[in-house]
Amino acid sequence: MAYPYVSDLEVRVISKYFGDPAHRRIDTYVERGGYKALEKALALEPDAVTDEIKASGLRGRGGAGFPTGIKWSFMPKEPTRPHYLLCNADESEPGTFKDRELMRWDPHQLIEGC
């Protein structure tokens, strides 16, 4: 099924693979360069990953735009038990469906970005 809102006049960045069902498969995502950031992160110490995120200036997409690196630094440091970092996919703005489409057409980008 082709994504219905494609125009030759637009430059698609985030939605580059919308409408391509193959992109939802992990093998296709990896073939297209996916999970490179995860590969890099796994080669670093946890604090170095957080420092990279802080240096990038990445901010949350909520109304406050909280710095992601700061948020990640709140994760407990003790390896005594598992710790989890969650991705909030709540889409509470009335009439918007952007997050739903991102999760539908590019789920691995969402997972890698979390």
Short mmCIF file of N, CA and C in Angstrom, two decimals:
data_model
loop_
_atom_site.label_atom_id
_atom_site.label_comp_id
_atom_site.label_asym_id
_atom_site.label_seq_id
_atom_site.Cartn_x
_atom_site.Cartn_y
_atom_site.Cartn_z
N MET A 1 0.84 -1.17 0.00
CA MET A 1 0.00 0.00 0.00
C MET A 1 0.89 1.24 0.00
N ALA A 2 0.74 2.08 -0.96
CA ALA A 2 1.52 3.31 -1.04
C ALA A 2 0.99 4.33 -0.05
N TYR A 3 1.89 5.10 0.49
CA TYR A 3 1.47 6.17 1.40
C TYR A 3 0.74 7.22 0.57
N PRO A 4 -0.44 7.62 0.98
CA PRO A 4 -1.29 8.45 0.12
C PRO A 4 -0.89 9.91 -0.02
N TYR A 5 0.05 10.40 0.77
CA TYR A 5 0.35 11.83 0.75
C TYR A 5 1.75 12.13 0.23
N VAL A 6 2.12 11.56 -0.88
CA VAL A 6 3.45 11.74 -1.44
C VAL A 6 3.38 12.69 -2.63
N SER A 7 4.28 13.65 -2.66
CA SER A 7 4.35 14.61 -3.76
C SER A 7 5.79 14.74 -4.22
N ASP A 8 6.00 14.93 -5.51
CA ASP A 8 7.35 15.14 -6.03
C ASP A 8 7.95 16.46 -5.56
N LEU A 9 7.12 17.34 -5.04
CA LEU A 9 7.57 18.66 -4.61
C LEU A 9 8.10 18.67 -3.17
N GLU A 10 7.90 17.59 -2.44
CA GLU A 10 8.34 17.58 -1.04
C GLU A 10 9.64 16.81 -0.86
N VAL A 11 10.40 17.22 0.12
CA VAL A 11 11.62 16.53 0.51
C VAL A 11 11.27 15.77 1.79
N ARG A 12 11.24 14.47 1.69
CA ARG A 12 10.84 13.64 2.82
C ARG A 12 12.08 13.25 3.62
N VAL A 13 12.07 13.59 4.89
CA VAL A 13 13.19 13.25 5.75
C VAL A 13 12.75 12.16 6.72
N ILE A 14 11.94 12.51 7.70
CA ILE A 14 11.46 11.53 8.67
C ILE A 14 10.55 10.51 8.00
N SER A 15 9.77 10.95 7.04
CA SER A 15 8.79 10.07 6.39
C SER A 15 9.30 9.44 5.10
N LYS A 16 10.62 9.39 4.94
CA LYS A 16 11.21 8.89 3.70
C LYS A 16 10.70 7.51 3.30
N TYR A 17 10.47 6.64 4.26
CA TYR A 17 10.05 5.27 3.95
C TYR A 17 8.57 5.01 4.23
N PHE A 18 7.81 6.05 4.48
CA PHE A 18 6.37 5.87 4.68
C PHE A 18 5.79 5.25 3.41
N GLY A 19 4.92 4.28 3.59
CA GLY A 19 4.30 3.62 2.44
C GLY A 19 5.07 2.43 1.94
N ASP A 20 6.23 2.16 2.51
CA ASP A 20 7.05 1.01 2.11
C ASP A 20 6.97 -0.04 3.21
N PRO A 21 6.07 -1.02 3.05
CA PRO A 21 5.90 -2.03 4.10
C PRO A 21 7.18 -2.81 4.40
N ALA A 22 8.07 -2.93 3.43
CA ALA A 22 9.32 -3.66 3.65
C ALA A 22 10.18 -2.98 4.72
N HIS A 23 10.04 -1.68 4.86
CA HIS A 23 10.88 -0.95 5.82
C HIS A 23 10.53 -1.30 7.26
N ARG A 24 9.38 -1.89 7.48
CA ARG A 24 9.00 -2.29 8.84
C ARG A 24 9.72 -3.57 9.26
N ARG A 25 10.32 -4.27 8.31
CA ARG A 25 11.07 -5.50 8.64
C ARG A 25 12.48 -5.13 9.11
N ILE A 26 12.95 -5.82 10.11
CA ILE A 26 14.25 -5.50 10.67
C ILE A 26 15.38 -5.67 9.65
N ASP A 27 15.31 -6.69 8.81
CA ASP A 27 16.38 -6.90 7.83
C ASP A 27 16.47 -5.74 6.84
N THR A 28 15.34 -5.22 6.41
CA THR A 28 15.34 -4.08 5.50
C THR A 28 15.85 -2.83 6.20
N TYR A 29 15.43 -2.63 7.42
CA TYR A 29 15.88 -1.45 8.18
C TYR A 29 17.40 -1.47 8.33
N VAL A 30 17.96 -2.63 8.67
CA VAL A 30 19.41 -2.76 8.84
C VAL A 30 20.12 -2.56 7.50
N GLU A 31 19.57 -3.14 6.43
CA GLU A 31 20.12 -2.96 5.08
C GLU A 31 20.24 -1.49 4.70
N ARG A 32 19.30 -0.70 5.15
CA ARG A 32 19.24 0.73 4.82
C ARG A 32 19.99 1.59 5.84
N GLY A 33 20.81 0.96 6.65
CA GLY A 33 21.64 1.72 7.59
C GLY A 33 21.08 1.85 8.98
N GLY A 34 19.98 1.18 9.26
CA GLY A 34 19.38 1.26 10.57
C GLY A 34 20.20 0.55 11.63
N TYR A 35 20.02 0.96 12.85
CA TYR A 35 20.67 0.44 14.05
C TYR A 35 22.17 0.74 14.11
N LYS A 36 22.67 1.66 13.28
CA LYS A 36 24.08 2.08 13.38
C LYS A 36 24.30 2.84 14.69
N ALA A 37 23.33 3.67 15.07
CA ALA A 37 23.45 4.42 16.32
C ALA A 37 23.46 3.46 17.51
N LEU A 38 22.65 2.41 17.45
CA LEU A 38 22.64 1.41 18.53
C LEU A 38 23.99 0.71 18.60
N GLU A 39 24.53 0.36 17.45
CA GLU A 39 25.85 -0.29 17.39
C GLU A 39 26.91 0.59 18.06
N LYS A 40 26.87 1.88 17.75
CA LYS A 40 27.83 2.82 18.35
C LYS A 40 27.60 2.91 19.85
N ALA A 41 26.35 3.00 20.28
CA ALA A 41 26.03 3.14 21.70
C ALA A 41 26.49 1.92 22.49
N LEU A 42 26.35 0.74 21.91
CA LEU A 42 26.75 -0.48 22.62
C LEU A 42 28.26 -0.57 22.80
N ALA A 43 29.01 0.16 21.97
CA ALA A 43 30.47 0.16 22.07
C ALA A 43 30.97 1.17 23.12
N LEU A 44 30.08 2.01 23.61
CA LEU A 44 30.44 3.05 24.59
C LEU A 44 30.00 2.66 26.00
N GLU A 45 30.62 3.29 26.97
CA GLU A 45 30.16 3.16 28.36
C GLU A 45 28.85 3.95 28.49
N PRO A 46 27.97 3.56 29.41
CA PRO A 46 26.69 4.26 29.56
C PRO A 46 26.81 5.78 29.74
N ASP A 47 27.76 6.23 30.55
CA ASP A 47 27.92 7.67 30.75
C ASP A 47 28.35 8.37 29.46
N ALA A 48 29.14 7.71 28.63
CA ALA A 48 29.57 8.29 27.36
C ALA A 48 28.39 8.45 26.40
N VAL A 49 27.46 7.50 26.45
CA VAL A 49 26.25 7.61 25.61
C VAL A 49 25.45 8.83 26.06
N THR A 50 25.26 8.97 27.36
CA THR A 50 24.53 10.12 27.89
C THR A 50 25.23 11.43 27.52
N ASP A 51 26.55 11.45 27.59
CA ASP A 51 27.31 12.66 27.21
C ASP A 51 27.11 13.00 25.74
N GLU A 52 27.06 11.98 24.87
CA GLU A 52 26.81 12.21 23.43
C GLU A 52 25.44 12.85 23.23
N ILE A 53 24.45 12.34 23.95
CA ILE A 53 23.10 12.88 23.82
C ILE A 53 23.04 14.31 24.34
N LYS A 54 23.71 14.56 25.46
CA LYS A 54 23.75 15.94 25.99
C LYS A 54 24.40 16.87 24.97
N ALA A 55 25.53 16.45 24.40
CA ALA A 55 26.26 17.29 23.43
C ALA A 55 25.44 17.55 22.17
N SER A 56 24.56 16.62 21.83
CA SER A 56 23.76 16.78 20.61
C SER A 56 22.69 17.86 20.75
N GLY A 57 22.32 18.16 22.00
CA GLY A 57 21.27 19.16 22.22
C GLY A 57 19.87 18.61 22.01
N LEU A 58 19.75 17.29 21.88
CA LEU A 58 18.44 16.66 21.66
C LEU A 58 17.49 17.00 22.81
N ARG A 59 16.27 17.34 22.44
CA ARG A 59 15.25 17.69 23.44
C ARG A 59 14.01 16.84 23.21
N GLY A 60 13.23 16.68 24.27
CA GLY A 60 11.97 15.95 24.17
C GLY A 60 11.00 16.68 23.27
N ARG A 61 10.04 15.94 22.75
CA ARG A 61 9.08 16.53 21.83
C ARG A 61 7.80 16.96 22.53
N GLY A 62 7.80 16.88 23.85
CA GLY A 62 6.65 17.36 24.61
C GLY A 62 6.69 18.88 24.66
N GLY A 63 5.73 19.47 25.29
CA GLY A 63 5.62 20.92 25.34
C GLY A 63 6.79 21.61 26.01
N ALA A 64 7.44 20.97 26.97
CA ALA A 64 8.53 21.60 27.71
C ALA A 64 9.86 21.51 26.97
N GLY A 65 10.01 20.56 26.06
CA GLY A 65 11.28 20.40 25.34
C GLY A 65 12.44 20.11 26.28
N PHE A 66 12.20 19.24 27.26
CA PHE A 66 13.22 18.93 28.27
C PHE A 66 14.43 18.27 27.61
N PRO A 67 15.66 18.66 27.99
CA PRO A 67 16.87 18.07 27.39
C PRO A 67 16.96 16.56 27.67
N THR A 68 17.05 15.79 26.61
CA THR A 68 17.06 14.33 26.72
C THR A 68 18.26 13.82 27.50
N GLY A 69 19.43 14.39 27.27
CA GLY A 69 20.64 13.95 27.99
C GLY A 69 20.51 14.12 29.48
N ILE A 70 19.88 15.20 29.90
CA ILE A 70 19.65 15.43 31.34
C ILE A 70 18.71 14.36 31.87
N LYS A 71 17.64 14.10 31.13
CA LYS A 71 16.67 13.08 31.56
C LYS A 71 17.35 11.72 31.68
N TRP A 72 18.18 11.38 30.69
CA TRP A 72 18.87 10.09 30.74
C TRP A 72 19.83 10.01 31.92
N SER A 73 20.39 11.13 32.34
CA SER A 73 21.34 11.10 33.46
C SER A 73 20.66 10.75 34.78
N PHE A 74 19.33 10.80 34.81
CA PHE A 74 18.58 10.43 36.02
C PHE A 74 18.48 8.91 36.20
N MET A 75 18.84 8.14 35.17
CA MET A 75 18.76 6.68 35.28
C MET A 75 19.70 6.20 36.38
N PRO A 76 19.26 5.26 37.22
CA PRO A 76 20.12 4.75 38.29
C PRO A 76 21.40 4.13 37.73
N LYS A 77 22.50 4.30 38.46
CA LYS A 77 23.81 3.81 38.00
C LYS A 77 24.13 2.40 38.50
N GLU A 78 23.46 1.95 39.56
CA GLU A 78 23.78 0.64 40.14
C GLU A 78 23.29 -0.49 39.23
N PRO A 79 24.18 -1.44 38.90
CA PRO A 79 23.76 -2.56 38.04
C PRO A 79 23.16 -3.72 38.83
N THR A 80 22.59 -3.47 40.01
CA THR A 80 22.09 -4.54 40.85
C THR A 80 20.81 -5.18 40.33
N ARG A 81 20.07 -4.45 39.54
CA ARG A 81 18.83 -5.01 38.97
C ARG A 81 18.56 -4.30 37.65
N PRO A 82 17.70 -4.86 36.84
CA PRO A 82 17.42 -4.21 35.55
C PRO A 82 16.76 -2.85 35.72
N HIS A 83 17.09 -1.94 34.83
CA HIS A 83 16.47 -0.62 34.77
C HIS A 83 15.92 -0.45 33.37
N TYR A 84 14.84 0.28 33.25
CA TYR A 84 14.18 0.42 31.95
C TYR A 84 13.97 1.90 31.63
N LEU A 85 14.22 2.23 30.39
CA LEU A 85 13.93 3.56 29.88
C LEU A 85 12.79 3.39 28.89
N LEU A 86 11.69 4.10 29.11
CA LEU A 86 10.50 3.93 28.29
C LEU A 86 10.33 5.06 27.30
N CYS A 87 9.67 4.75 26.22
CA CYS A 87 9.33 5.74 25.22
C CYS A 87 7.83 6.00 25.32
N ASN A 88 7.47 7.22 25.63
CA ASN A 88 6.06 7.57 25.76
C ASN A 88 5.51 7.88 24.37
N ALA A 89 4.59 7.08 23.90
CA ALA A 89 4.00 7.28 22.57
C ALA A 89 2.59 7.86 22.67
N ASP A 90 2.29 8.50 23.78
CA ASP A 90 0.97 9.11 23.94
C ASP A 90 0.82 10.27 22.95
N GLU A 91 -0.29 10.29 22.30
CA GLU A 91 -0.57 11.35 21.32
C GLU A 91 -1.85 12.03 21.76
N SER A 92 -1.71 12.95 22.70
CA SER A 92 -2.91 13.52 23.30
C SER A 92 -3.38 14.82 22.65
N GLU A 93 -2.65 15.29 21.64
CA GLU A 93 -3.11 16.51 20.97
C GLU A 93 -4.31 16.16 20.10
N PRO A 94 -5.42 16.85 20.28
CA PRO A 94 -6.61 16.54 19.47
C PRO A 94 -6.35 16.77 17.98
N GLY A 95 -6.75 15.81 17.18
CA GLY A 95 -6.68 15.98 15.73
C GLY A 95 -5.32 15.73 15.11
N THR A 96 -4.36 15.23 15.86
CA THR A 96 -3.04 14.97 15.27
C THR A 96 -2.77 13.47 15.25
N PHE A 97 -2.12 13.02 14.20
CA PHE A 97 -1.84 11.59 14.06
C PHE A 97 -0.39 11.36 13.64
N LYS A 98 0.50 12.29 13.89
CA LYS A 98 1.89 12.16 13.44
C LYS A 98 2.60 10.99 14.11
N ASP A 99 2.45 10.85 15.42
CA ASP A 99 3.15 9.79 16.13
C ASP A 99 2.67 8.41 15.69
N ARG A 100 1.39 8.29 15.47
CA ARG A 100 0.82 7.03 15.00
C ARG A 100 1.45 6.63 13.67
N GLU A 101 1.60 7.59 12.78
CA GLU A 101 2.18 7.30 11.47
C GLU A 101 3.67 6.97 11.56
N LEU A 102 4.39 7.66 12.44
CA LEU A 102 5.80 7.33 12.64
C LEU A 102 5.95 5.90 13.16
N MET A 103 5.12 5.52 14.11
CA MET A 103 5.19 4.16 14.66
C MET A 103 4.75 3.12 13.64
N ARG A 104 3.79 3.47 12.82
CA ARG A 104 3.26 2.53 11.83
C ARG A 104 4.27 2.25 10.72
N TRP A 105 4.88 3.31 10.18
CA TRP A 105 5.71 3.15 8.99
C TRP A 105 7.20 3.01 9.27
N ASP A 106 7.66 3.41 10.44
CA ASP A 106 9.09 3.33 10.73
C ASP A 106 9.32 2.91 12.18
N PRO A 107 8.80 1.75 12.57
CA PRO A 107 8.88 1.35 13.98
C PRO A 107 10.31 1.15 14.48
N HIS A 108 11.21 0.71 13.62
CA HIS A 108 12.58 0.49 14.08
C HIS A 108 13.30 1.80 14.36
N GLN A 109 12.97 2.85 13.62
CA GLN A 109 13.55 4.16 13.91
C GLN A 109 13.09 4.63 15.29
N LEU A 110 11.86 4.36 15.63
CA LEU A 110 11.34 4.71 16.95
C LEU A 110 12.09 3.92 18.03
N ILE A 111 12.25 2.62 17.82
CA ILE A 111 12.95 1.78 18.80
C ILE A 111 14.40 2.24 18.96
N GLU A 112 15.07 2.46 17.84
CA GLU A 112 16.47 2.89 17.89
C GLU A 112 16.59 4.27 18.54
N GLY A 113 15.63 5.12 18.31
CA GLY A 113 15.67 6.47 18.87
C GLY A 113 15.37 6.53 20.35
N CYS A 114 14.69 5.51 20.87
CA CYS A 114 14.39 5.50 22.30
C CYS A 114 15.64 5.18 23.07
#
